[in-house]
PDB file of C-alpha atoms in Angstrom:
ATOM      1  CA  UNK A   1      16.320 -17.687  -1.772  1.00 89.00           C
ATOM      2  CA  UNK A   2      17.162 -17.631  -5.509  1.00 92.00           C
ATOM      3  CA  UNK A   3      18.068 -21.400  -5.494  1.00 94.00           C
ATOM      4  CA  UNK A   4      14.861 -22.276  -3.616  1.00 95.00           C
ATOM      5  CA  UNK A   5      12.762 -20.339  -6.154  1.00 94.00           C
ATOM      6  CA  UNK A   6      14.633 -21.846  -9.151  1.00 95.00           C
ATOM      7  CA  UNK A   7      14.105 -25.291  -7.795  1.00 96.00           C
ATOM      8  CA  UNK A   8      10.342 -24.633  -7.194  1.00 96.00           C
ATOM      9  CA  UNK A   9      10.013 -23.394 -10.749  1.00 95.00           C
ATOM     10  CA  UNK A  10      11.495 -26.659 -12.097  1.00 96.00           C
ATOM     11  CA  UNK A  11       9.475 -28.746  -9.664  1.00 96.00           C
ATOM     12  CA  UNK A  12       6.138 -27.029 -10.526  1.00 97.00           C
ATOM     13  CA  UNK A  13       6.828 -26.399 -14.198  1.00 96.00           C
ATOM     14  CA  UNK A  14       5.872 -22.655 -13.826  1.00 96.00           C
ATOM     15  CA  UNK A  15       7.499 -19.219 -13.742  1.00 96.00           C
ATOM     16  CA  UNK A  16       7.747 -17.852 -10.185  1.00 96.00           C
ATOM     17  CA  UNK A  17       8.279 -14.104  -9.851  1.00 96.00           C
ATOM     18  CA  UNK A  18       9.877 -12.415  -6.909  1.00 95.00           C
ATOM     19  CA  UNK A  19       8.547  -8.839  -6.329  1.00 94.00           C
ATOM     20  CA  UNK A  20      11.078  -6.597  -4.431  1.00 93.00           C
ATOM     21  CA  UNK A  21       9.519  -3.480  -3.020  1.00 91.00           C
ATOM     22  CA  UNK A  22      12.689  -1.327  -2.423  1.00 90.00           C
ATOM     23  CA  UNK A  23      11.753   2.301  -1.426  1.00 88.00           C
ATOM     24  CA  UNK A  24      14.135   2.052   1.547  1.00 89.00           C
ATOM     25  CA  UNK A  25      17.183   0.659  -0.370  1.00 89.00           C
ATOM     26  CA  UNK A  26      19.501   3.574   0.536  1.00 88.00           C
ATOM     27  CA  UNK A  27      18.394   3.716   4.129  1.00 91.00           C
ATOM     28  CA  UNK A  28      20.757   1.145   5.614  1.00 93.00           C
ATOM     29  CA  UNK A  29      22.841   1.368   8.853  1.00 94.00           C
ATOM     30  CA  UNK A  30      25.920  -0.228  10.408  1.00 93.00           C
ATOM     31  CA  UNK A  31      27.469  -1.085   6.983  1.00 91.00           C
ATOM     32  CA  UNK A  32      24.536  -3.228   5.815  1.00 92.00           C
ATOM     33  CA  UNK A  33      24.362  -3.453   2.001  1.00 90.00           C
ATOM     34  CA  UNK A  34      21.143  -4.292   0.292  1.00 90.00           C
ATOM     35  CA  UNK A  35      21.805  -6.617  -2.667  1.00 90.00           C
ATOM     36  CA  UNK A  36      20.205  -6.077  -6.060  1.00 90.00           C
ATOM     37  CA  UNK A  37      18.144  -9.211  -6.318  1.00 92.00           C
ATOM     38  CA  UNK A  38      17.958  -9.103 -10.181  1.00 93.00           C
ATOM     39  CA  UNK A  39      21.669 -10.250 -10.027  1.00 93.00           C
ATOM     40  CA  UNK A  40      20.635 -13.508  -8.347  1.00 94.00           C
ATOM     41  CA  UNK A  41      17.296 -14.278  -9.727  1.00 95.00           C
ATOM     42  CA  UNK A  42      16.149 -13.539 -13.284  1.00 95.00           C
ATOM     43  CA  UNK A  43      12.300 -13.448 -12.476  1.00 96.00           C
ATOM     44  CA  UNK A  44      12.693 -10.477 -10.150  1.00 95.00           C
ATOM     45  CA  UNK A  45      10.605  -7.371 -10.516  1.00 96.00           C
ATOM     46  CA  UNK A  46      11.697  -4.396  -8.587  1.00 95.00           C
ATOM     47  CA  UNK A  47       9.414  -1.494  -7.433  1.00 92.00           C
ATOM     48  CA  UNK A  48      11.242   1.666  -6.325  1.00 91.00           C
ATOM     49  CA  UNK A  49      10.091   5.025  -5.049  1.00 88.00           C
ATOM     50  CA  UNK A  50      12.182   8.216  -4.526  1.00 88.00           C
ATOM     51  CA  UNK A  51       9.915   9.390  -1.691  1.00 85.00           C
ATOM     52  CA  UNK A  52      11.991   7.614   0.884  1.00 84.00           C
ATOM     53  CA  UNK A  53      15.561   7.639  -0.625  1.00 82.00           C
ATOM     54  CA  UNK A  54      15.346  11.469  -1.219  1.00 85.00           C
ATOM     55  CA  UNK A  55      13.171  12.223   1.903  1.00 82.00           C
ATOM     56  CA  UNK A  56      10.242  13.469  -0.242  1.00 81.00           C
ATOM     57  CA  UNK A  57       7.279  12.394   2.002  1.00 78.00           C
ATOM     58  CA  UNK A  58       4.012  12.274   0.060  1.00 79.00           C
ATOM     59  CA  UNK A  59       5.634  12.303  -3.347  1.00 80.00           C
ATOM     60  CA  UNK A  60       4.755   9.311  -5.513  1.00 81.00           C
ATOM     61  CA  UNK A  61       7.384   9.018  -8.085  1.00 86.00           C
ATOM     62  CA  UNK A  62       9.513   5.938  -8.835  1.00 87.00           C
ATOM     63  CA  UNK A  63       9.916   3.229 -11.276  1.00 89.00           C
ATOM     64  CA  UNK A  64       9.367  -0.526 -11.973  1.00 91.00           C
ATOM     65  CA  UNK A  65      12.205  -2.770 -13.172  1.00 94.00           C
ATOM     66  CA  UNK A  66      11.292  -5.767 -15.234  1.00 95.00           C
ATOM     67  CA  UNK A  67      14.573  -7.152 -16.469  1.00 95.00           C
ATOM     68  CA  UNK A  68      14.917  -8.573 -20.025  1.00 94.00           C
ATOM     69  CA  UNK A  69      16.008 -11.788 -18.437  1.00 94.00           C
ATOM     70  CA  UNK A  70      12.655 -12.267 -16.721  1.00 94.00           C
ATOM     71  CA  UNK A  71      10.247 -14.659 -18.300  1.00 94.00           C
ATOM     72  CA  UNK A  72       7.842 -12.994 -20.732  1.00 93.00           C
ATOM     73  CA  UNK A  73       9.468  -9.655 -19.965  1.00 93.00           C
ATOM     74  CA  UNK A  74       8.063  -7.811 -23.019  1.00 93.00           C
ATOM     75  CA  UNK A  75       4.455  -8.945 -22.169  1.00 92.00           C
ATOM     76  CA  UNK A  76       4.991  -8.035 -18.607  1.00 91.00           C
ATOM     77  CA  UNK A  77       6.199  -4.506 -19.507  1.00 92.00           C
ATOM     78  CA  UNK A  78       3.079  -3.943 -21.745  1.00 91.00           C
ATOM     79  CA  UNK A  79       0.849  -5.352 -18.976  1.00 90.00           C
ATOM     80  CA  UNK A  80       2.342  -3.060 -16.396  1.00 88.00           C
ATOM     81  CA  UNK A  81       1.776  -0.073 -18.667  1.00 85.00           C
ATOM     82  CA  UNK A  82      -1.866  -1.000 -19.440  1.00 87.00           C
ATOM     83  CA  UNK A  83      -2.587  -1.813 -15.821  1.00 84.00           C
ATOM     84  CA  UNK A  84      -1.384   1.609 -14.788  1.00 78.00           C
ATOM     85  CA  UNK A  85      -3.900   3.218 -17.188  1.00 78.00           C
ATOM     86  CA  UNK A  86      -6.792   0.894 -16.291  1.00 81.00           C
ATOM     87  CA  UNK A  87      -6.319   1.615 -12.561  1.00 77.00           C
ATOM     88  CA  UNK A  88      -6.515   5.301 -13.364  1.00 70.00           C
ATOM     89  CA  UNK A  89      -2.974   6.372 -12.494  1.00 71.00           C
ATOM     90  CA  UNK A  90      -1.224   8.934 -14.521  1.00 69.00           C
ATOM     91  CA  UNK A  91       2.418   9.848 -14.785  1.00 74.00           C
ATOM     92  CA  UNK A  92       3.993  11.956 -12.067  1.00 78.00           C
ATOM     93  CA  UNK A  93       3.853  15.759 -12.810  1.00 78.00           C
ATOM     94  CA  UNK A  94       6.397  16.642 -15.516  1.00 83.00           C
ATOM     95  CA  UNK A  95       8.067  19.208 -13.239  1.00 86.00           C
ATOM     96  CA  UNK A  96       8.607  16.527 -10.572  1.00 85.00           C
ATOM     97  CA  UNK A  97      10.010  14.215 -13.201  1.00 86.00           C
ATOM     98  CA  UNK A  98      12.526  16.910 -14.304  1.00 90.00           C
ATOM     99  CA  UNK A  99      13.473  17.539 -10.613  1.00 88.00           C
ATOM    100  CA  UNK A 100      14.028  13.844  -9.939  1.00 89.00           C
ATOM    101  CA  UNK A 101      16.134  13.498 -13.194  1.00 90.00           C
ATOM    102  CA  UNK A 102      18.513  16.142 -11.776  1.00 91.00           C
ATOM    103  CA  UNK A 103      18.650  14.362  -8.381  1.00 88.00           C
ATOM    104  CA  UNK A 104      19.463  10.882  -9.404  1.00 87.00           C
ATOM    105  CA  UNK A 105      22.976  11.000  -8.000  1.00 88.00           C
ATOM    106  CA  UNK A 106      21.756  12.711  -4.782  1.00 86.00           C
ATOM    107  CA  UNK A 107      22.129  10.699  -1.487  1.00 81.00           C
ATOM    108  CA  UNK A 108      19.961  11.106   1.428  1.00 81.00           C
ATOM    109  CA  UNK A 109      21.727  11.981   4.708  1.00 83.00           C
ATOM    110  CA  UNK A 110      20.748   9.193   6.991  1.00 90.00           C
ATOM    111  CA  UNK A 111      22.567  10.548   9.980  1.00 93.00           C
ATOM    112  CA  UNK A 112      19.431  12.077  11.517  1.00 93.00           C
ATOM    113  CA  UNK A 113      17.597   8.795  11.074  1.00 94.00           C
ATOM    114  CA  UNK A 114      20.414   6.930  12.563  1.00 96.00           C
ATOM    115  CA  UNK A 115      20.614   9.212  15.582  1.00 97.00           C
ATOM    116  CA  UNK A 116      16.944   8.758  16.135  1.00 97.00           C
ATOM    117  CA  UNK A 117      17.098   4.996  15.646  1.00 97.00           C
ATOM    118  CA  UNK A 118      19.786   4.744  18.242  1.00 97.00           C
ATOM    119  CA  UNK A 119      18.158   7.057  20.718  1.00 98.00           C
ATOM    120  CA  UNK A 120      14.789   5.225  20.503  1.00 98.00           C
ATOM    121  CA  UNK A 121      16.248   1.784  20.501  1.00 98.00           C
ATOM    122  CA  UNK A 122      18.493   2.370  23.552  1.00 97.00           C
ATOM    123  CA  UNK A 123      15.745   4.362  25.418  1.00 97.00           C
ATOM    124  CA  UNK A 124      13.201   1.632  24.943  1.00 98.00           C
ATOM    125  CA  UNK A 125      15.517  -1.341  25.827  1.00 97.00           C
ATOM    126  CA  UNK A 126      16.588   0.448  28.976  1.00 97.00           C
ATOM    127  CA  UNK A 127      12.927   0.648  29.923  1.00 97.00           C
ATOM    128  CA  UNK A 128      12.560  -3.130  29.481  1.00 96.00           C
ATOM    129  CA  UNK A 129      10.978  -3.199  26.070  1.00 97.00           C
ATOM    130  CA  UNK A 130      12.231  -5.916  23.770  1.00 96.00           C
ATOM    131  CA  UNK A 131      13.094  -4.389  20.304  1.00 96.00           C
ATOM    132  CA  UNK A 132      14.393  -5.543  17.051  1.00 93.00           C
ATOM    133  CA  UNK A 133      17.311  -3.200  16.170  1.00 95.00           C
ATOM    134  CA  UNK A 134      16.579  -1.853  12.640  1.00 95.00           C
ATOM    135  CA  UNK A 135      19.283  -2.314   9.996  1.00 95.00           C
ATOM    136  CA  UNK A 136      17.414  -0.178   7.489  1.00 93.00           C
ATOM    137  CA  UNK A 137      14.395   2.138   6.812  1.00 93.00           C
ATOM    138  CA  UNK A 138      13.028   4.167   9.778  1.00 93.00           C
ATOM    139  CA  UNK A 139      10.772   1.908  11.629  1.00 95.00           C
ATOM    140  CA  UNK A 140      11.333   0.132  14.960  1.00 96.00           C
ATOM    141  CA  UNK A 141       9.541  -3.063  15.819  1.00 97.00           C
ATOM    142  CA  UNK A 142       8.942  -3.580  19.519  1.00 97.00           C
ATOM    143  CA  UNK A 143       7.587  -6.870  21.036  1.00 97.00           C
ATOM    144  CA  UNK A 144       4.274  -6.296  22.699  1.00 96.00           C
ATOM    145  CA  UNK A 145       4.349  -6.867  26.542  1.00 96.00           C
ATOM    146  CA  UNK A 146       0.864  -8.460  26.052  1.00 94.00           C
ATOM    147  CA  UNK A 147      -0.183 -11.202  23.753  1.00 91.00           C
ATOM    148  CA  UNK A 148      -2.593  -8.900  21.990  1.00 93.00           C
ATOM    149  CA  UNK A 149      -0.497  -6.000  20.524  1.00 95.00           C
ATOM    150  CA  UNK A 150      -3.625  -3.795  20.285  1.00 95.00           C
ATOM    151  CA  UNK A 151      -3.680  -3.555  24.020  1.00 95.00           C
ATOM    152  CA  UNK A 152      -0.167  -2.145  23.857  1.00 96.00           C
ATOM    153  CA  UNK A 153      -1.286   0.280  21.140  1.00 96.00           C
ATOM    154  CA  UNK A 154      -4.291   1.458  23.194  1.00 96.00           C
ATOM    155  CA  UNK A 155      -2.095   1.917  26.383  1.00 96.00           C
ATOM    156  CA  UNK A 156       0.424   3.901  24.433  1.00 96.00           C
ATOM    157  CA  UNK A 157      -2.291   6.046  22.961  1.00 96.00           C
ATOM    158  CA  UNK A 158      -3.462   6.956  26.450  1.00 96.00           C
ATOM    159  CA  UNK A 159       0.028   8.468  26.971  1.00 96.00           C
ATOM    160  CA  UNK A 160       0.001  10.418  23.594  1.00 95.00           C
ATOM    161  CA  UNK A 161       2.079   7.831  21.704  1.00 96.00           C
ATOM    162  CA  UNK A 162       0.762   6.497  18.424  1.00 95.00           C
ATOM    163  CA  UNK A 163       2.032   3.105  17.359  1.00 96.00           C
ATOM    164  CA  UNK A 164       0.729   0.596  14.861  1.00 96.00           C
ATOM    165  CA  UNK A 165      -0.135  -3.058  15.430  1.00 97.00           C
ATOM    166  CA  UNK A 166       2.542  -5.303  13.813  1.00 95.00           C
ATOM    167  CA  UNK A 167      -0.064  -7.682  12.555  1.00 94.00           C
ATOM    168  CA  UNK A 168      -0.782  -4.971   9.858  1.00 92.00           C
ATOM    169  CA  UNK A 169       2.733  -5.740   8.617  1.00 92.00           C
ATOM    170  CA  UNK A 170       2.821  -9.522   9.036  1.00 91.00           C
ATOM    171  CA  UNK A 171       4.388  -9.208  12.579  1.00 93.00           C
ATOM    172  CA  UNK A 172       1.734 -10.247  15.047  1.00 94.00           C
ATOM    173  CA  UNK A 173       2.825  -9.740  18.656  1.00 95.00           C
ATOM    174  CA  UNK A 174       4.768  -6.656  17.798  1.00 97.00           C
ATOM    175  CA  UNK A 175       4.111  -2.951  17.148  1.00 97.00           C
ATOM    176  CA  UNK A 176       5.739  -0.714  14.661  1.00 97.00           C
ATOM    177  CA  UNK A 177       6.860   2.830  15.357  1.00 96.00           C
ATOM    178  CA  UNK A 178       8.361   5.357  13.042  1.00 95.00           C
ATOM    179  CA  UNK A 179      11.454   7.475  14.038  1.00 95.00           C
ATOM    180  CA  UNK A 180      11.490   9.743  11.010  1.00 92.00           C
ATOM    181  CA  UNK A 181      10.683  12.724  13.318  1.00 94.00           C
ATOM    182  CA  UNK A 182      12.698  15.337  15.026  1.00 95.00           C
ATOM    183  CA  UNK A 183      15.274  14.184  17.571  1.00 97.00           C
ATOM    184  CA  UNK A 184      13.522  16.198  20.246  1.00 97.00           C
ATOM    185  CA  UNK A 185      10.337  14.286  19.577  1.00 97.00           C
ATOM    186  CA  UNK A 186      12.194  10.966  20.163  1.00 97.00           C
ATOM    187  CA  UNK A 187      13.746  12.313  23.425  1.00 98.00           C
ATOM    188  CA  UNK A 188      10.400  13.797  24.646  1.00 97.00           C
ATOM    189  CA  UNK A 189       8.616  10.516  24.021  1.00 97.00           C
ATOM    190  CA  UNK A 190      10.814   8.464  26.294  1.00 97.00           C
ATOM    191  CA  UNK A 191       9.206   9.713  29.617  1.00 97.00           C
ATOM    192  CA  UNK A 192       5.843   8.767  28.100  1.00 97.00           C
ATOM    193  CA  UNK A 193       7.142   5.298  27.225  1.00 97.00           C
ATOM    194  CA  UNK A 194       8.345   5.010  30.823  1.00 97.00           C
ATOM    195  CA  UNK A 195       4.759   5.460  31.895  1.00 97.00           C
ATOM    196  CA  UNK A 196       3.587   2.905  29.442  1.00 96.00           C
ATOM    197  CA  UNK A 197       6.203   0.457  30.658  1.00 96.00           C
ATOM    198  CA  UNK A 198       5.138   0.970  34.247  1.00 96.00           C
ATOM    199  CA  UNK A 199       1.483   0.512  33.386  1.00 95.00           C
ATOM    200  CA  UNK A 200       2.254  -2.648  31.474  1.00 92.00           C
ATOM    201  CA  UNK A 201       4.363  -4.113  34.333  1.00 90.00           C
ATOM    202  CA  UNK A 202       7.807  -3.843  32.729  1.00 88.00           C
TER     203      UNK A 202
END
């Protein structure tokens, strides 16, 4: 990817920036390691949030990395600071900043997520659903049994299951479901998914 972008920069005579949104960096399974893209491509900007890595749902605290090696890095840092003010954002509460500062070395225990991931993936594939096994984060993408994934979402909703159309995430023909819930919720959902599978002819 870095080579492609570097070649395109030369071809077009412009700077091309890669924006890496990395709130799930630490939530990786099966030995997967997420590379630091700034090591491979100078014009990389990284956005990070502690809300996922420290399991702090709803908290909006993180940082933006604009490496010195990036083109016009000083101007970009100034622009990011001004844009934050113009958009009306303020700093995270000072207490939250102090808490995060003391938790920088903390690691989220992903065993619960991994247990849920395995249970949901295995349960759905046994029912005939085609799933992409997640290597990170806490979302499972499932191929819609119908061409229009909204029909799948509506059918699931009738059985008290809320799933989101994949087209909202650039994955038309799939749905996204979160497994950052209790293990019991995952297990209790499977009979409902069985009803959905039956209704959709799987």
